[in-house]
Amino acid sequence: MRLKDKVAIITGAGSGIGKASAFKFAEEGAKVVIADFDPEAGKEVAKKINNDDGEAYFIKVDVSNWDQVQEMVDKTVDKYDTIDILINNAGVTADSFLTKMSHDQWNKVIDINLKGVFNCTKAVAPLMMDKEEGKIINTSSVVGEQGNIGQTNYSATKAGVIGMTKTWAKELGSKGINVNAVAPGYIMTEMVAKIPEKVLNKLRDKVPFGELGKPEDVANAYLYLASSAGDYCNGTVLDVNGGISL
């Protein structure tokens, strides 16, 4: 029970890595706020956790909307009095080659993946500063470190997340707040499953293990950084990619 009685907001917790993380955190004793734009998926995750004797609370939120993010924080504090952990996990893709990428594709990914991380962290940080402790974990990506064809927008946001993480680690570290990032490789989520099998096989070939990751692999990294085991990590970017970046 490494997170016993801790209050954790996980954005994008209705599916994929966020869903696996919500289950993992609940198993470790956390009170988990399932923050997701999809009420059907989010409520289903919260229901399963509660039915399994955990504690979860669903809040519908568009992380790109400041008013909705602030409402999410207010509802969480009203219910649990505090926020100990923020996992900025929500993310989307809208892939296209540079010369074919529309402004709508660019803006959609920037709004969720970059602005959304800014909004959630800005809303939660004052609460953590007041009590001089807290864990903020941002989700970057191997493509934020290396780039990727067809993902100008996604790569830009994930590189930006690393920059924000390191900046906030410096700004908030003196207030007792740890700010770190996890950079997953190719993880078999619903998002990655949309990639053609021929391309997935090429990606597998690049991984020394010969396999793509599981959502639980990233959830375990979140858990490490959110628990006391990660207390001396600040400004860290933890790669969880099976060695694909070697």
XYZ file of N, CA and C in Angstrom:
738
model
N 0.848 -1.207 0.000
C 0.000 0.000 0.000
C 0.882 1.256 0.000
N 1.622 1.404 -1.071
C 2.604 2.485 -1.143
C 1.993 3.876 -1.296
N 0.700 3.925 -1.615
C 0.031 5.220 -1.768
C -1.176 5.325 -0.837
N -1.123 4.654 0.279
C -2.278 4.597 1.186
C -2.768 5.989 1.553
N -4.061 6.232 1.250
C -4.782 7.466 1.573
C -4.295 8.700 0.801
N -3.420 8.519 -0.168
C -3.020 9.635 -1.021
C -4.126 9.921 -2.032
N -4.314 11.183 -2.361
C -5.318 11.588 -3.345
C -4.600 11.879 -4.660
N -4.966 11.123 -5.684
C -4.280 11.226 -6.972
C -5.253 11.552 -8.089
N -4.977 12.624 -8.825
C -5.707 12.920 -10.049
C -4.930 12.321 -11.209
N -5.610 11.514 -12.025
C -5.000 10.958 -13.232
C -5.835 11.398 -14.421
N -5.264 12.230 -15.274
C -6.008 12.669 -16.451
C -5.904 11.600 -17.548
N -6.944 11.528 -18.367
C -6.977 10.497 -19.395
C -7.045 9.099 -18.816
N -7.723 8.962 -17.674
C -7.741 7.687 -16.955
C -8.829 6.741 -17.436
N -9.545 7.116 -18.473
C -10.613 6.259 -18.974
C -10.131 5.144 -19.878
N -8.881 5.203 -20.319
C -8.389 4.195 -21.250
C -6.869 4.125 -21.200
N -6.325 3.093 -21.837
C -4.889 2.976 -22.049
C -4.046 3.028 -20.789
N -2.980 3.814 -20.870
C -2.037 3.938 -19.759
C -2.722 4.539 -18.534
N -3.573 5.520 -18.736
C -4.274 6.150 -17.623
C -5.157 5.171 -16.872
N -5.843 4.320 -17.609
C -6.707 3.301 -17.004
C -5.882 2.320 -16.182
N -4.799 1.815 -16.761
C -3.929 0.886 -16.032
C -3.356 1.539 -14.778
N -3.043 2.818 -14.887
C -2.486 3.548 -13.740
C -3.521 3.743 -12.648
N -4.753 4.007 -13.047
C -5.825 4.161 -12.054
C -5.998 2.877 -11.253
N -6.009 1.736 -11.932
C -6.133 0.457 -11.232
C -4.926 0.225 -10.316
N -3.736 0.511 -10.817
C -2.521 0.311 -10.036
C -2.512 1.191 -8.781
N -2.859 2.464 -8.950
C -2.844 3.385 -7.819
C -3.898 2.996 -6.786
N -5.061 2.564 -7.251
C -6.113 2.133 -6.322
C -5.662 0.909 -5.535
N -4.994 -0.037 -6.214
C -4.469 -1.221 -5.533
C -3.462 -0.851 -4.450
N -2.761 0.263 -4.675
C -1.744 0.713 -3.725
C -2.309 1.654 -2.657
N -3.643 1.780 -2.617
C -4.282 2.505 -1.528
C -4.668 3.941 -1.799
N -4.443 4.429 -3.011
C -4.773 5.824 -3.319
C -6.270 6.010 -3.553
N -6.717 7.209 -3.269
C -8.058 7.647 -3.661
C -7.882 8.312 -5.032
N -8.432 7.691 -6.059
C -8.107 8.064 -7.433
C -9.230 8.867 -8.078
N -8.875 10.030 -8.582
C -9.802 10.834 -9.368
C -9.595 10.471 -10.833
N -10.628 9.882 -11.426
C -10.600 9.489 -12.830
C -11.038 10.703 -13.644
N -10.090 11.423 -14.192
C -10.384 12.647 -14.942
C -10.300 12.335 -16.431
N -11.422 12.411 -17.115
C -11.439 12.030 -18.522
C -12.552 12.780 -19.243
N -12.353 12.965 -20.548
C -13.353 13.649 -21.375
C -14.506 12.722 -21.745
N -14.273 11.417 -21.665
C -15.273 10.410 -22.050
C -15.973 9.889 -20.798
N -17.207 10.331 -20.540
C -17.877 9.929 -19.297
C -18.172 8.433 -19.221
N -18.480 7.828 -20.350
C -18.791 6.397 -20.335
C -17.573 5.581 -19.914
N -16.438 5.879 -20.521
C -15.213 5.147 -20.193
C -14.744 5.458 -18.777
N -14.775 6.740 -18.413
C -14.318 7.139 -17.094
C -15.154 6.560 -15.971
N -16.454 6.585 -16.128
C -17.337 6.037 -15.100
C -17.161 4.533 -14.957
N -16.878 3.859 -16.063
C -16.678 2.408 -16.018
C -15.426 2.063 -15.218
N -14.353 2.837 -15.401
C -13.128 2.611 -14.637
C -13.374 2.856 -13.151
N -14.036 3.963 -12.836
C -14.329 4.281 -11.434
C -15.213 3.212 -10.798
N -16.197 2.734 -11.554
C -17.100 1.700 -11.039
C -16.342 0.426 -10.708
N -15.449 0.020 -11.587
C -14.694 -1.212 -11.360
C -13.798 -1.088 -10.128
N -13.160 0.060 -9.982
C -12.307 0.270 -8.809
C -13.123 0.217 -7.527
N -14.241 0.906 -7.508
C -15.090 0.922 -6.314
C -15.660 -0.463 -6.005
N -16.007 -1.208 -7.057
C -16.528 -2.567 -6.857
C -15.456 -3.513 -6.320
N -14.197 -3.187 -6.587
C -13.084 -4.012 -6.108
C -12.521 -3.506 -4.777
N -13.345 -2.740 -4.047
C -13.002 -2.230 -2.715
C -11.939 -1.144 -2.724
N -11.720 -0.529 -3.894
C -10.877 0.653 -3.944
C -11.736 1.894 -3.825
N -11.118 3.045 -4.060
C -11.887 4.287 -4.007
C -11.534 5.149 -5.212
N -12.582 5.468 -5.988
C -12.386 6.276 -7.189
C -13.573 7.196 -7.390
N -13.299 8.297 -8.058
C -14.292 9.348 -8.271
C -14.099 9.899 -9.679
N -15.124 9.818 -10.505
C -15.000 10.289 -11.884
C -15.362 11.774 -11.994
N -14.542 12.501 -12.750
C -14.842 13.895 -13.083
C -14.628 14.085 -14.576
N -15.641 14.556 -15.259
C -15.511 14.842 -16.689
C -14.759 16.162 -16.864
N -13.736 16.135 -17.711
C -12.940 17.342 -17.898
C -12.296 17.355 -19.276
N -12.271 18.515 -19.873
C -11.463 18.789 -21.057
C -10.258 19.573 -20.552
N -9.086 18.941 -20.544
C -7.922 19.571 -19.912
C -7.466 20.835 -20.642
N -7.911 21.027 -21.869
C -7.541 22.242 -22.603
C -8.382 23.439 -22.186
N -9.422 23.181 -21.388
C -10.342 24.235 -20.938
C -10.020 24.603 -19.487
N -9.507 25.810 -19.278
C -9.075 26.218 -17.940
C -10.203 26.159 -16.923
N -11.391 26.621 -17.276
C -12.504 26.617 -16.325
C -12.856 25.197 -15.892
N -12.833 24.254 -16.821
C -13.133 22.869 -16.467
C -12.046 22.262 -15.590
N -10.808 22.628 -15.852
C -9.698 22.131 -15.019
C -9.817 22.674 -13.603
N -10.118 23.945 -13.481
C -10.274 24.530 -12.152
C -11.446 23.897 -11.405
N -12.517 23.602 -12.141
C -13.665 22.927 -11.533
C -13.274 21.519 -11.074
N -12.458 20.825 -11.859
C -11.973 19.497 -11.477
C -11.213 19.560 -10.156
N -10.345 20.538 -10.033
C -9.564 20.696 -8.807
C -10.479 21.032 -7.633
N -11.433 21.932 -7.841
C -12.354 22.319 -6.770
C -13.183 21.121 -6.292
N -13.662 20.316 -7.234
C -14.459 19.137 -6.874
C -13.622 18.127 -6.097
N -12.376 17.973 -6.502
C -11.496 17.039 -5.810
C -11.243 17.489 -4.376
N -10.976 18.761 -4.200
C -10.721 19.291 -2.861
C -11.985 19.235 -2.010
N -13.130 19.510 -2.615
C -14.397 19.424 -1.876
C -14.626 18.006 -1.347
N -14.241 17.014 -2.137
C -14.490 15.622 -1.753
C -13.407 15.062 -0.831
N -12.144 15.393 -1.122
C -11.047 14.749 -0.406
C -10.169 15.705 0.417
N -10.444 16.992 0.337
C -9.738 18.021 1.122
C -8.344 18.373 0.604
N -7.763 17.536 -0.229
C -6.396 17.790 -0.663
C -6.124 17.112 -1.994
N -4.956 17.377 -2.563
C -4.462 16.673 -3.745
C -2.983 16.392 -3.499
N -2.603 15.131 -3.518
C -1.219 14.747 -3.256
C -0.431 14.470 -4.527
N -1.127 13.957 -5.553
C -0.453 13.498 -6.773
C -1.252 13.961 -7.993
N -0.541 14.455 -8.985
C -1.145 14.767 -10.285
C -0.382 14.010 -11.357
N -1.100 13.199 -12.134
C -0.518 12.511 -13.280
C -1.098 13.140 -14.546
N -0.288 13.906 -15.242
C -0.724 14.545 -16.495
C -0.558 13.547 -17.635
N -1.542 12.671 -17.762
C -1.453 11.555 -18.694
C -2.267 11.754 -19.973
N -3.268 12.617 -19.950
C -4.154 12.775 -21.110
C -3.375 13.200 -22.346
N -3.684 12.583 -23.473
C -3.001 12.940 -24.710
C -3.742 12.425 -25.930
N -3.538 13.087 -27.059
C -4.158 12.691 -28.316
C -3.126 12.768 -29.431
N -3.451 12.149 -30.554
C -2.637 12.273 -31.761
C -3.520 12.750 -32.910
N -2.900 13.378 -33.883
C -3.548 13.755 -35.142
C -2.427 13.837 -36.171
N -2.001 12.667 -36.612
C -0.767 12.560 -37.386
C -0.931 12.976 -38.844
N 0.123 13.575 -39.356
C 0.177 13.933 -40.772
C 1.575 14.440 -41.086
N 2.010 14.246 -42.316
C 3.282 14.803 -42.752
C 3.205 16.323 -42.698
N 4.317 16.978 -42.402
C 4.352 18.427 -42.179
C 3.550 19.218 -43.209
N 3.811 18.992 -44.499
C 3.179 19.822 -45.531
C 1.688 19.531 -45.696
N 1.216 18.418 -45.111
C -0.204 18.071 -45.199
C -0.948 18.317 -43.889
N -0.215 18.651 -42.831
C -0.857 18.835 -41.533
C -1.691 20.109 -41.523
N -2.941 19.964 -41.120
C -3.831 21.126 -41.058
C -3.611 21.892 -39.757
N -4.072 23.135 -39.744
C -3.984 23.927 -38.521
C -4.854 23.317 -37.426
N -5.975 22.707 -37.820
C -6.836 22.055 -36.834
C -6.114 20.879 -36.180
N -5.376 20.095 -36.978
C -4.609 18.984 -36.413
C -3.541 19.497 -35.451
N -2.859 20.529 -35.847
C -1.830 21.132 -34.987
C -2.437 21.624 -33.676
N -3.489 22.408 -33.782
C -4.089 23.029 -32.595
C -4.681 22.001 -31.638
N -5.312 20.963 -32.177
C -5.932 19.945 -31.322
C -4.901 19.287 -30.417
N -3.773 18.893 -30.996
C -2.752 18.186 -30.228
C -2.043 19.129 -29.253
N -1.769 20.350 -29.705
C -1.146 21.339 -28.817
C -2.057 21.631 -27.627
N -3.339 21.790 -27.879
C -4.287 22.148 -26.816
C -4.376 21.081 -25.731
N -4.438 19.816 -26.114
C -4.575 18.739 -25.130
C -3.233 18.385 -24.502
N -2.244 18.139 -25.333
C -0.986 17.563 -24.851
C -0.055 18.559 -24.177
N -0.149 19.817 -24.552
C 0.761 20.819 -23.991
C 0.007 21.805 -23.092
N -1.001 22.451 -23.663
C -1.792 23.392 -22.867
C -2.487 22.676 -21.720
N -2.938 21.450 -21.966
C -3.617 20.689 -20.915
C -2.716 20.406 -19.731
N -1.456 20.080 -19.993
C -0.493 19.835 -18.914
C -0.246 21.125 -18.133
N -0.111 22.229 -18.862
C 0.060 23.531 -18.213
C -1.142 23.853 -17.323
N -2.353 23.696 -17.860
C -3.565 24.030 -17.107
C -3.662 23.232 -15.813
N -3.495 21.920 -15.911
C -3.660 21.069 -14.729
C -2.599 21.357 -13.671
N -1.371 21.555 -14.122
C -0.293 21.821 -13.165
C -0.466 23.182 -12.510
N -0.838 24.166 -13.293
C -1.064 25.512 -12.741
C -2.178 25.504 -11.703
N -3.209 24.692 -11.944
C -4.348 24.640 -11.025
C -4.021 23.911 -9.729
N -3.173 22.884 -9.819
C -2.870 22.050 -8.652
C -1.701 22.589 -7.829
N -0.742 23.224 -8.487
C 0.488 23.639 -7.806
C 0.268 24.496 -6.559
N -0.636 25.492 -6.576
C -0.808 26.308 -5.363
C -1.214 25.496 -4.133
N -2.038 24.460 -4.329
C -2.444 23.613 -3.203
C -1.253 22.860 -2.632
N -0.430 22.343 -3.526
C 0.751 21.611 -3.079
C 1.769 22.542 -2.435
N 1.885 23.752 -2.958
C 2.813 24.719 -2.380
C 2.403 25.085 -0.965
N 1.110 25.195 -0.726
C 0.627 25.559 0.607
C 1.009 24.520 1.655
N 0.969 23.244 1.263
C 1.317 22.199 2.238
C 2.767 21.726 2.095
N 3.475 22.302 1.122
C 4.899 22.047 0.893
C 5.205 20.578 0.621
N 4.354 19.934 -0.160
C 4.627 18.583 -0.625
C 3.658 18.230 -1.748
N 4.102 17.325 -2.598
C 3.265 16.879 -3.703
C 4.112 16.245 -4.791
N 3.470 15.443 -5.607
C 4.136 14.773 -6.720
C 3.383 15.110 -8.008
N 4.108 15.652 -8.982
C 3.547 15.945 -10.297
C 4.333 15.137 -11.323
N 3.615 14.342 -12.104
C 4.266 13.474 -13.094
C 3.643 13.746 -14.460
N 4.480 14.132 -15.398
C 4.028 14.473 -16.743
C 4.381 13.366 -17.723
N 3.540 13.169 -18.715
C 3.779 12.128 -19.700
C 4.376 12.721 -20.963
N 5.630 12.385 -21.206
C 6.292 12.760 -22.451
C 6.239 11.551 -23.385
N 7.266 11.340 -24.191
C 7.294 10.225 -25.132
C 8.682 10.114 -25.732
N 9.017 8.921 -26.202
C 10.268 8.748 -26.916
C 10.329 9.654 -28.142
N 9.172 9.975 -28.729
C 9.195 10.847 -29.918
C 9.428 12.305 -29.534
N 9.228 12.636 -28.268
C 9.590 13.967 -27.787
C 11.087 14.121 -27.635
N 11.781 13.003 -27.537
C 13.238 12.994 -27.424
C 13.923 12.797 -28.773
N 13.244 12.078 -29.682
C 13.874 11.703 -30.944
C 13.178 12.242 -32.186
N 11.927 12.713 -32.033
C 11.140 13.085 -33.205
C 10.585 11.853 -33.891
N 9.622 12.066 -34.805
C 9.039 10.943 -35.533
C 8.335 11.455 -36.779
N 8.531 10.774 -37.880
C 7.900 11.169 -39.136
C 6.375 11.174 -38.984
N 5.754 12.243 -39.441
C 4.299 12.355 -39.394
C 3.749 12.847 -38.074
N 4.631 13.217 -37.143
C 4.158 13.628 -35.817
C 4.789 14.947 -35.372
N 4.791 15.916 -36.262
C 5.312 17.238 -35.901
C 4.634 17.774 -34.647
N 3.305 17.708 -34.631
C 2.536 18.253 -33.505
C 2.779 17.451 -32.223
N 2.690 16.136 -32.316
C 2.850 15.280 -31.133
C 4.273 15.380 -30.573
N 5.268 15.318 -31.465
C 6.662 15.429 -31.021
C 6.923 16.762 -30.336
N 6.351 17.826 -30.895
C 6.541 19.150 -30.313
C 5.958 19.227 -28.902
N 4.777 18.643 -28.714
C 4.160 18.702 -27.380
C 4.956 17.885 -26.378
N 5.429 16.723 -26.789
C 6.126 15.857 -25.848
C 7.522 16.383 -25.517
N 8.142 17.075 -26.469
C 9.399 17.767 -26.162
C 9.123 18.942 -25.229
N 8.027 19.639 -25.471
C 7.633 20.752 -24.608
C 7.352 20.310 -23.192
N 6.764 19.136 -23.033
C 6.494 18.595 -21.699
C 7.796 18.393 -20.928
N 8.836 17.940 -21.614
C 10.134 17.779 -20.949
C 10.666 19.129 -20.483
N 10.553 20.139 -21.335
C 11.008 21.473 -20.954
C 10.239 22.029 -19.768
N 8.923 21.843 -19.764
C 8.116 22.315 -18.639
C 8.461 21.551 -17.364
N 8.668 20.249 -17.504
C 9.007 19.426 -16.338
C 10.274 19.926 -15.657
N 11.296 20.187 -16.429
C 12.563 20.632 -15.867
C 12.450 22.039 -15.271
N 11.663 22.886 -15.911
C 11.435 24.238 -15.384
C 10.684 24.190 -14.061
N 9.613 23.405 -14.023
C 8.812 23.324 -12.797
C 9.574 22.636 -11.674
N 10.448 21.687 -12.017
C 11.274 21.050 -10.984
C 12.127 22.089 -10.277
N 12.632 23.058 -11.038
C 13.437 24.129 -10.456
C 12.566 25.116 -9.681
N 11.397 25.431 -10.211
C 10.527 26.411 -9.560
C 9.870 25.864 -8.299
N 9.465 24.593 -8.340
C 8.647 24.039 -7.255
C 9.420 23.142 -6.295
N 10.632 22.744 -6.682
C 11.416 21.862 -5.812
C 11.642 22.444 -4.433
N 11.886 23.741 -4.362
C 12.127 24.384 -3.061
C 10.876 24.423 -2.198
N 9.730 24.143 -2.826
C 8.457 24.107 -2.086
C 8.095 22.680 -1.674
N 9.011 21.739 -1.887
C 8.755 20.364 -1.486
C 7.986 19.549 -2.501
N 7.908 20.047 -3.744
C 7.134 19.367 -4.783
C 8.086 18.723 -5.786
N 7.890 17.443 -6.029
C 8.677 16.723 -7.031
C 7.953 16.798 -8.373
N 8.657 17.217 -9.411
C 8.090 17.255 -10.757
C 8.977 16.420 -11.670
N 8.401 15.371 -12.219
C 9.148 14.461 -13.078
C 8.317 14.101 -14.308
N 8.963 13.443 -15.256
C 8.273 12.999 -16.465
C 8.600 11.542 -16.744
N 7.670 10.886 -17.397
C 7.893 9.539 -17.914
C 7.787 9.623 -19.427
N 8.750 9.028 -20.119
C 8.756 9.046 -21.580
C 8.577 7.624 -22.095
N 7.334 7.211 -22.333
C 7.108 5.855 -22.838
C 7.588 5.708 -24.280
N 7.905 4.467 -24.622
C 8.122 4.121 -26.013
C 6.788 3.757 -26.632
N 6.782 2.742 -27.461
C 5.531 2.324 -28.105
C 4.839 1.303 -27.210
N 3.734 1.726 -26.643
C 2.977 0.932 -25.678
C 1.677 0.478 -26.347
N 1.313 -0.783 -26.155
C 0.134 -1.317 -26.825
C -1.160 -0.824 -26.178
N -1.501 0.400 -26.520
C -2.764 1.007 -26.117
C -3.683 1.067 -27.336
N -4.895 1.551 -27.119
C -5.840 1.714 -28.221
C -5.262 2.652 -29.288
N -4.497 3.656 -28.851
C -3.912 4.625 -29.775
C -2.879 3.962 -30.685
N -2.001 3.163 -30.092
C -0.949 2.509 -30.865
C -1.518 1.378 -31.728
N -2.577 0.748 -31.247
C -3.191 -0.356 -31.997
C -3.706 0.092 -33.367
N -3.902 1.389 -33.554
C -4.377 1.910 -34.835
C -3.263 1.925 -35.899
N -2.016 1.769 -35.464
C -0.895 1.756 -36.393
C -0.940 0.464 -37.213
N -0.735 0.525 -38.515
C -0.757 -0.695 -39.340
C 0.199 -1.754 -38.815
N -0.195 -3.014 -38.911
C 0.593 -4.116 -38.367
C 2.001 -4.159 -38.949
N 2.137 -3.804 -40.227
C 3.450 -3.800 -40.857
C 4.388 -2.820 -40.154
N 3.854 -1.669 -39.778
C 4.650 -0.660 -39.076
C 4.953 -1.120 -37.657
N 3.958 -1.723 -36.987
C 4.172 -2.230 -35.626
C 5.283 -3.278 -35.598
N 5.316 -4.129 -36.612
C 6.369 -5.153 -36.668
C 7.747 -4.529 -36.798
N 7.840 -3.433 -37.559
C 9.120 -2.735 -37.690
C 9.544 -2.117 -36.362
N 8.556 -1.603 -35.620
C 8.859 -1.037 -34.311
C 9.325 -2.118 -33.347
N 8.678 -3.264 -33.380
C 9.089 -4.378 -32.514
C 10.535 -4.784 -32.799
N 10.885 -4.764 -34.071
C 12.239 -5.156 -34.452
C 13.298 -4.213 -33.883
N 12.906 -2.977 -33.580
C 13.855 -2.000 -33.053
C 14.059 -2.132 -31.546
N 13.153 -2.862 -30.891
C 13.236 -3.032 -29.436
C 14.086 -4.251 -29.110
N 15.137 -4.109 -28.298
C 15.965 -5.267 -27.951
C 15.162 -6.453 -27.420
N 14.084 -6.187 -26.684
C 13.240 -7.259 -26.168
C 12.407 -7.919 -27.264
N 12.211 -7.206 -28.378
C 11.393 -7.726 -29.468
C 9.906 -7.607 -29.216
N 9.525 -6.823 -28.223
C 8.116 -6.646 -27.877
C 7.835 -5.192 -27.561
N 6.607 -4.767 -27.840
C 6.170 -3.442 -27.419
C 5.747 -3.502 -25.956
N 5.681 -2.342 -25.331
C 5.366 -2.292 -23.915
C 3.879 -2.461 -23.617
N 3.585 -2.658 -22.347
C 2.211 -2.753 -21.868
C 1.884 -1.513 -21.043
N 0.617 -1.118 -20.989
C 0.243 0.036 -20.160
C 0.731 -0.088 -18.719
N 0.756 -1.316 -18.220
C 1.187 -1.536 -16.837
C 2.659 -1.173 -16.626
N 3.453 -1.271 -17.681
C 4.864 -0.900 -17.569
C 5.009 0.578 -17.233
N 4.183 1.394 -17.857
C 4.218 2.839 -17.600
C 3.569 3.151 -16.255
N 2.499 2.432 -15.928
C 1.837 2.623 -14.632
C 2.815 2.370 -13.489
N 3.673 1.372 -13.636
C 4.669 1.080 -12.600
C 5.684 2.215 -12.464
N 6.013 2.851 -13.585
C 6.928 3.995 -13.531
C 6.266 5.178 -12.826
N 5.008 5.419 -13.135
C 4.261 6.461 -12.419
C 4.259 6.176 -10.921
N 4.009 4.912 -10.580
C 3.936 4.528 -9.172
C 5.258 4.793 -8.460
N 6.351 4.439 -9.093
C 7.663 4.679 -8.492
C 7.857 6.163 -8.187
N 7.566 7.008 -9.156
C 7.785 8.444 -8.973
C 6.780 9.059 -7.997
N 5.597 8.476 -7.909
C 4.557 9.017 -7.018
C 4.730 8.569 -5.572
N 5.437 7.470 -5.378
C 5.603 6.927 -4.027
C 6.840 7.513 -3.348
N 7.042 7.113 -2.108
C 8.214 7.602 -1.359
C 9.524 7.110 -1.970
N 9.450 6.044 -2.775
C 10.659 5.533 -3.417
C 11.274 6.560 -4.367
N 10.446 7.460 -4.888
C 10.925 8.467 -5.823
C 11.130 9.837 -5.214
N 11.274 9.892 -3.894
C 11.345 11.188 -3.213
C 12.536 12.049 -3.630
N 13.619 11.428 -4.094
C 14.782 12.234 -4.467
C 14.895 12.440 -5.977
N 13.845 12.075 -6.686
C 13.787 12.331 -8.132
C 13.103 13.669 -8.361
N 13.771 14.551 -9.086
C 13.174 15.847 -9.412
C 13.766 16.338 -10.731
N 12.897 16.600 -11.696
C 13.366 16.985 -13.018
C 13.824 15.804 -13.849
N 13.495 14.603 -13.401
C 13.903 13.375 -14.085
C 12.976 13.071 -15.261
N 13.546 12.573 -16.345
C 12.754 12.023 -17.436
C 13.051 10.526 -17.472
N 12.094 9.735 -17.044
C 12.278 8.290 -16.930
C 11.817 7.617 -18.219
N 12.768 7.055 -18.973
C 12.445 6.366 -20.214
C 11.878 4.972 -19.912
N 10.735 4.666 -20.505
C 10.138 3.337 -20.392
C 9.852 2.880 -21.816
N 10.896 2.409 -22.480
C 10.758 2.136 -23.918
C 11.404 0.831 -24.363
N 11.828 -0.009 -23.425
C 12.396 -1.288 -23.788
C 13.731 -1.214 -24.488
N 14.313 -0.019 -24.529
C 15.604 0.156 -25.180
C 15.511 0.589 -26.633
N 14.333 1.012 -27.082
C 14.160 1.408 -28.477
C 14.979 2.644 -28.828
N 15.358 3.415 -27.797
C 16.114 4.639 -28.052
C 17.623 4.413 -28.103
N 18.070 3.182 -27.895
C 19.507 2.899 -27.873
C 20.104 2.936 -29.279
